[in-house]
Amino acid sequence: MTMAFLTLLPQLLAAGIATAEQIKALLSARNKTMTDDELNAVLAMIVASAEKHRALAAADQLPNA
Amino acid sequence: MKRWILIALVASSCASVPLKQKAVLGLQASEVALESAHDIERGLCFVAPSTEKGNHCTSATAAQIGLTDERHADLARRFEAAFAVEKQAAIALTAWKAGDPSPTTVDAYREDIAAILSLARQLLPSATTFIGKVQLAVDEGAAIALLVGVR
């Protein structure tokens, strides 16, 4: 799988599908079993980041500031 | 096509990790893609997206690609709903474990981002990067739904 992935990596990057850092982090994380604490930390980051974007989207429905 | 190859490769790489981990990392991947799509849409709308916000697009590009103020506000409403339900899905997944009933928020999230994709395709046919990021968020959202048992 790894060799096939590395072969395709330049195409994925060129297509703007993901950055090298995103792909490395994703594969690294997905290849090992994470603890509940690690999973909860990821979920907490998702919550915080989603809230930031939700607030911005809410502001984009009001007159410009 | 390449997007599906990426998803297949990533999916094959995590065959041995627990179901919950797959769902959490899938949600994370979807979140990253949706945030990228949101950033791109705001970048098309505003001259200075990091400092501007509101329902009026200030960039010349917006007019050129048909991103009217009405469409921008419509997308903002959809993004707000998607990010809100994504937060709820993340909270639901914190307590979720394999074998539990599927969190309803995961299906709601899937529906919200599918609506954004539909809107993006109708309103911004020339904004291919934006559409691609939303498509990626949708694909990952569908994968999560499958993992946690949404029918």
CSV table of C-alpha atoms in Angstrom, one decimal:
chain,number,residue,atom,x,y,z
A,1,MET,CA,0.0,0.0,0.0
A,2,THR,CA,2.8,2.4,1.0
A,3,MET,CA,4.6,2.2,-2.4
A,4,ALA,CA,1.4,2.6,-4.3
A,5,PHE,CA,0.5,5.6,-2.2
A,6,LEU,CA,3.9,7.2,-2.7
A,7,THR,CA,3.6,6.7,-6.4
A,8,LEU,CA,0.4,8.6,-6.5
A,9,LEU,CA,1.4,11.3,-4.0
A,10,PRO,CA,2.7,13.8,-6.6
A,11,GLN,CA,-0.6,13.6,-8.4
A,12,LEU,CA,-2.6,14.1,-5.3
A,13,LEU,CA,-0.6,17.1,-4.3
A,14,ALA,CA,-0.8,18.6,-7.8
A,15,ALA,CA,-4.5,18.1,-7.8
A,16,GLY,CA,-4.7,20.1,-4.6
A,17,ILE,CA,-6.4,17.2,-2.8
A,18,ALA,CA,-4.2,17.4,0.3
A,19,THR,CA,-0.9,18.8,1.5
A,20,ALA,CA,2.0,16.6,2.3
A,21,GLU,CA,1.7,17.3,6.0
A,22,GLN,CA,-2.0,16.4,6.0
A,23,ILE,CA,-1.4,13.1,4.2
A,24,LYS,CA,1.6,12.1,6.5
A,25,ALA,CA,-0.4,13.0,9.6
A,26,LEU,CA,-3.4,11.1,8.4
A,27,LEU,CA,-1.6,8.0,7.5
A,28,SER,CA,0.5,8.0,10.6
A,29,ALA,CA,-2.5,8.4,12.8
A,30,ARG,CA,-4.5,5.8,10.9
A,31,ASN,CA,-1.8,3.1,11.1
A,32,LYS,CA,-1.7,2.9,14.8
A,33,THR,CA,-4.4,2.4,17.4
A,34,MET,CA,-5.1,5.6,19.3
A,35,THR,CA,-6.0,5.8,22.9
A,36,ASP,CA,-9.4,7.2,24.1
A,37,ASP,CA,-7.6,10.2,25.3
A,38,GLU,CA,-6.0,10.8,21.9
A,39,LEU,CA,-9.3,10.4,20.2
A,40,ASN,CA,-11.0,12.7,22.6
A,41,ALA,CA,-8.3,15.3,22.0
A,42,VAL,CA,-8.9,15.1,18.2
A,43,LEU,CA,-12.7,15.5,18.8
A,44,ALA,CA,-12.0,18.5,21.1
A,45,MET,CA,-10.0,20.1,18.3
A,46,ILE,CA,-12.8,19.4,15.9
A,47,VAL,CA,-15.3,21.1,18.2
A,48,ALA,CA,-13.1,24.2,18.7
A,49,SER,CA,-12.3,24.5,15.0
A,50,ALA,CA,-15.9,24.0,13.9
A,51,GLU,CA,-17.1,26.6,16.3
A,52,LYS,CA,-14.7,29.2,15.0
A,53,HIS,CA,-15.9,28.6,11.4
A,54,ARG,CA,-19.6,28.4,12.5
A,55,ALA,CA,-19.2,31.9,14.2
A,56,LEU,CA,-17.6,33.3,11.0
A,57,ALA,CA,-20.4,31.9,8.9
A,58,ALA,CA,-23.0,33.4,11.2
A,59,ALA,CA,-21.2,36.8,10.9
A,60,ASP,CA,-21.3,36.5,7.1
A,61,GLN,CA,-25.1,36.7,7.3
A,62,LEU,CA,-25.0,40.1,8.9
A,63,PRO,CA,-24.1,43.5,7.4
A,64,ASN,CA,-20.4,43.9,6.8
A,65,ALA,CA,-18.2,44.8,9.7
B,1,MET,CA,-11.1,9.8,-9.7
B,2,LYS,CA,-8.0,10.7,-7.8
B,3,ARG,CA,-10.1,11.6,-4.8
B,4,TRP,CA,-11.5,8.1,-4.8
B,5,ILE,CA,-8.0,6.7,-5.1
B,6,LEU,CA,-7.0,8.7,-2.0
B,7,ILE,CA,-10.0,7.5,0.0
B,8,ALA,CA,-9.4,3.9,-1.0
B,9,LEU,CA,-5.8,4.1,-0.1
B,10,VAL,CA,-6.5,5.7,3.3
B,11,ALA,CA,-9.3,3.3,4.0
B,12,SER,CA,-7.1,0.3,3.2
B,13,SER,CA,-4.3,1.6,5.4
B,14,CYS,CA,-6.6,1.6,8.5
B,15,ALA,CA,-8.2,-1.8,8.2
B,16,SER,CA,-6.8,-2.9,11.5
B,17,VAL,CA,-7.6,0.1,13.6
B,18,PRO,CA,-10.7,0.3,15.8
B,19,LEU,CA,-14.0,1.4,14.3
B,20,LYS,CA,-14.3,4.5,16.5
B,21,GLN,CA,-10.8,5.7,15.5
B,22,LYS,CA,-11.8,5.4,11.8
B,23,ALA,CA,-14.9,7.4,12.5
B,24,VAL,CA,-13.1,10.1,14.5
B,25,LEU,CA,-10.3,10.5,11.9
B,26,GLY,CA,-12.9,10.5,9.1
B,27,LEU,CA,-14.7,13.3,10.8
B,28,GLN,CA,-11.4,15.2,11.2
B,29,ALA,CA,-10.7,14.7,7.5
B,30,SER,CA,-14.1,15.9,6.6
B,31,GLU,CA,-13.7,18.9,8.9
B,32,VAL,CA,-10.4,19.9,7.3
B,33,ALA,CA,-12.0,19.7,3.8
B,34,LEU,CA,-15.1,21.7,4.9
B,35,GLU,CA,-13.0,24.4,6.5
B,36,SER,CA,-10.9,24.6,3.4
B,37,ALA,CA,-14.0,25.0,1.3
B,38,HIS,CA,-15.3,27.7,3.7
B,39,ASP,CA,-11.9,29.5,3.4
B,40,ILE,CA,-12.0,29.3,-0.4
B,41,GLU,CA,-15.5,30.6,-0.6
B,42,ARG,CA,-14.7,33.6,1.7
B,43,GLY,CA,-11.5,34.2,-0.3
B,44,LEU,CA,-13.6,34.4,-3.5
B,45,CYS,CA,-16.1,36.8,-1.7
B,46,PHE,CA,-13.8,39.2,0.1
B,47,VAL,CA,-10.7,41.3,-0.8
B,48,ALA,CA,-9.3,40.6,2.7
B,49,PRO,CA,-11.0,37.5,4.0
B,50,SER,CA,-9.0,37.5,7.2
B,51,THR,CA,-10.3,40.8,8.4
B,52,GLU,CA,-13.6,41.2,6.5
B,53,LYS,CA,-16.9,39.6,7.3
B,54,GLY,CA,-20.5,40.2,6.4
B,55,ASN,CA,-23.2,39.6,3.8
B,56,HIS,CA,-21.7,41.8,1.0
B,57,CYS,CA,-18.9,40.4,-1.2
B,58,THR,CA,-16.2,43.0,-1.8
B,59,SER,CA,-14.0,41.2,-4.4
B,60,ALA,CA,-14.2,41.6,-8.1
B,61,THR,CA,-13.8,37.9,-8.5
B,62,ALA,CA,-17.1,37.3,-6.7
B,63,ALA,CA,-19.0,39.1,-9.4
B,64,GLN,CA,-17.1,37.4,-12.2
B,65,ILE,CA,-18.0,33.9,-11.0
B,66,GLY,CA,-21.6,34.7,-10.0
B,67,LEU,CA,-21.1,34.7,-6.3
B,68,THR,CA,-23.7,37.3,-5.5
B,69,ASP,CA,-24.4,38.6,-2.0
B,70,GLU,CA,-27.5,36.5,-1.9
B,71,ARG,CA,-25.6,33.4,-2.8
B,72,HIS,CA,-22.8,34.2,-0.4
B,73,ALA,CA,-25.4,34.6,2.4
B,74,ASP,CA,-27.1,31.4,1.4
B,75,LEU,CA,-23.8,29.5,1.5
B,76,ALA,CA,-23.0,31.1,4.9
B,77,ARG,CA,-26.3,29.8,6.3
B,78,ARG,CA,-25.4,26.3,5.0
B,79,PHE,CA,-21.9,26.5,6.4
B,80,GLU,CA,-23.2,27.7,9.8
B,81,ALA,CA,-25.6,24.7,10.0
B,82,ALA,CA,-22.9,22.2,8.9
B,83,PHE,CA,-20.3,23.4,11.4
B,84,ALA,CA,-22.9,23.5,14.2
B,85,VAL,CA,-24.0,19.9,13.5
B,86,GLU,CA,-20.4,18.8,13.0
B,87,LYS,CA,-19.6,20.1,16.6
B,88,GLN,CA,-22.6,18.0,17.8
B,89,ALA,CA,-21.4,15.0,15.9
B,90,ALA,CA,-17.9,15.3,17.4
B,91,ILE,CA,-19.5,15.5,20.9
B,92,ALA,CA,-21.7,12.5,20.2
B,93,LEU,CA,-18.7,10.5,19.0
B,94,THR,CA,-16.9,11.2,22.2
B,95,ALA,CA,-19.3,8.8,24.0
B,96,TRP,CA,-20.0,6.5,21.1
B,97,LYS,CA,-18.5,3.1,20.8
B,98,ALA,CA,-18.8,0.3,18.3
B,99,GLY,CA,-22.1,-1.5,18.7
B,100,ASP,CA,-24.0,1.6,19.9
B,101,PRO,CA,-26.8,3.1,17.8
B,102,SER,CA,-25.5,5.5,15.2
B,103,PRO,CA,-25.4,9.2,16.4
B,104,THR,CA,-28.2,11.0,14.6
B,105,THR,CA,-26.0,14.1,14.3
B,106,VAL,CA,-23.7,12.2,11.9
B,107,ASP,CA,-26.5,11.7,9.4
B,108,ALA,CA,-27.6,15.4,9.9
B,109,TYR,CA,-24.0,16.5,9.1
B,110,ARG,CA,-23.9,14.3,6.0
B,111,GLU,CA,-27.1,16.0,4.8
B,112,ASP,CA,-25.9,19.5,5.5
B,113,ILE,CA,-22.6,19.1,3.6
B,114,ALA,CA,-24.5,17.4,0.7
B,115,ALA,CA,-26.7,20.5,0.6
B,116,ILE,CA,-23.6,22.7,0.4
B,117,LEU,CA,-22.2,20.6,-2.4
B,118,SER,CA,-25.5,20.9,-4.3
B,119,LEU,CA,-25.5,24.7,-3.8
B,120,ALA,CA,-21.8,25.0,-4.8
B,121,ARG,CA,-22.4,23.1,-8.0
B,122,GLN,CA,-25.4,25.2,-9.0
B,123,LEU,CA,-24.0,28.6,-8.1
B,124,LEU,CA,-20.3,28.4,-8.7
B,125,PRO,CA,-19.6,26.1,-11.6
B,126,SER,CA,-16.3,27.8,-12.3
B,127,ALA,CA,-15.0,27.5,-8.7
B,128,THR,CA,-13.7,24.0,-9.1
B,129,THR,CA,-11.3,24.0,-6.2
B,130,PHE,CA,-14.1,25.1,-3.9
B,131,ILE,CA,-16.4,22.3,-5.2
B,132,GLY,CA,-13.6,19.8,-4.9
B,133,LYS,CA,-13.1,20.5,-1.2
B,134,VAL,CA,-16.8,20.3,-0.5
B,135,GLN,CA,-16.9,17.0,-2.4
B,136,LEU,CA,-14.1,15.7,-0.3
B,137,ALA,CA,-16.0,16.7,2.9
B,138,VAL,CA,-19.0,14.9,1.5
B,139,ASP,CA,-17.1,11.7,0.7
B,140,GLU,CA,-15.5,11.6,4.2
B,141,GLY,CA,-18.9,12.3,5.7
B,142,ALA,CA,-20.5,9.4,3.8
B,143,ALA,CA,-17.6,7.2,5.0
B,144,ILE,CA,-18.2,8.2,8.6
B,145,ALA,CA,-21.9,7.5,8.3
B,146,LEU,CA,-21.2,4.1,7.0
B,147,LEU,CA,-18.7,3.3,9.8
B,148,VAL,CA,-21.1,4.3,12.6
B,149,GLY,CA,-24.0,2.4,11.0
B,150,VAL,CA,-26.2,5.2,9.4
B,151,ARG,CA,-28.5,3.6,6.8
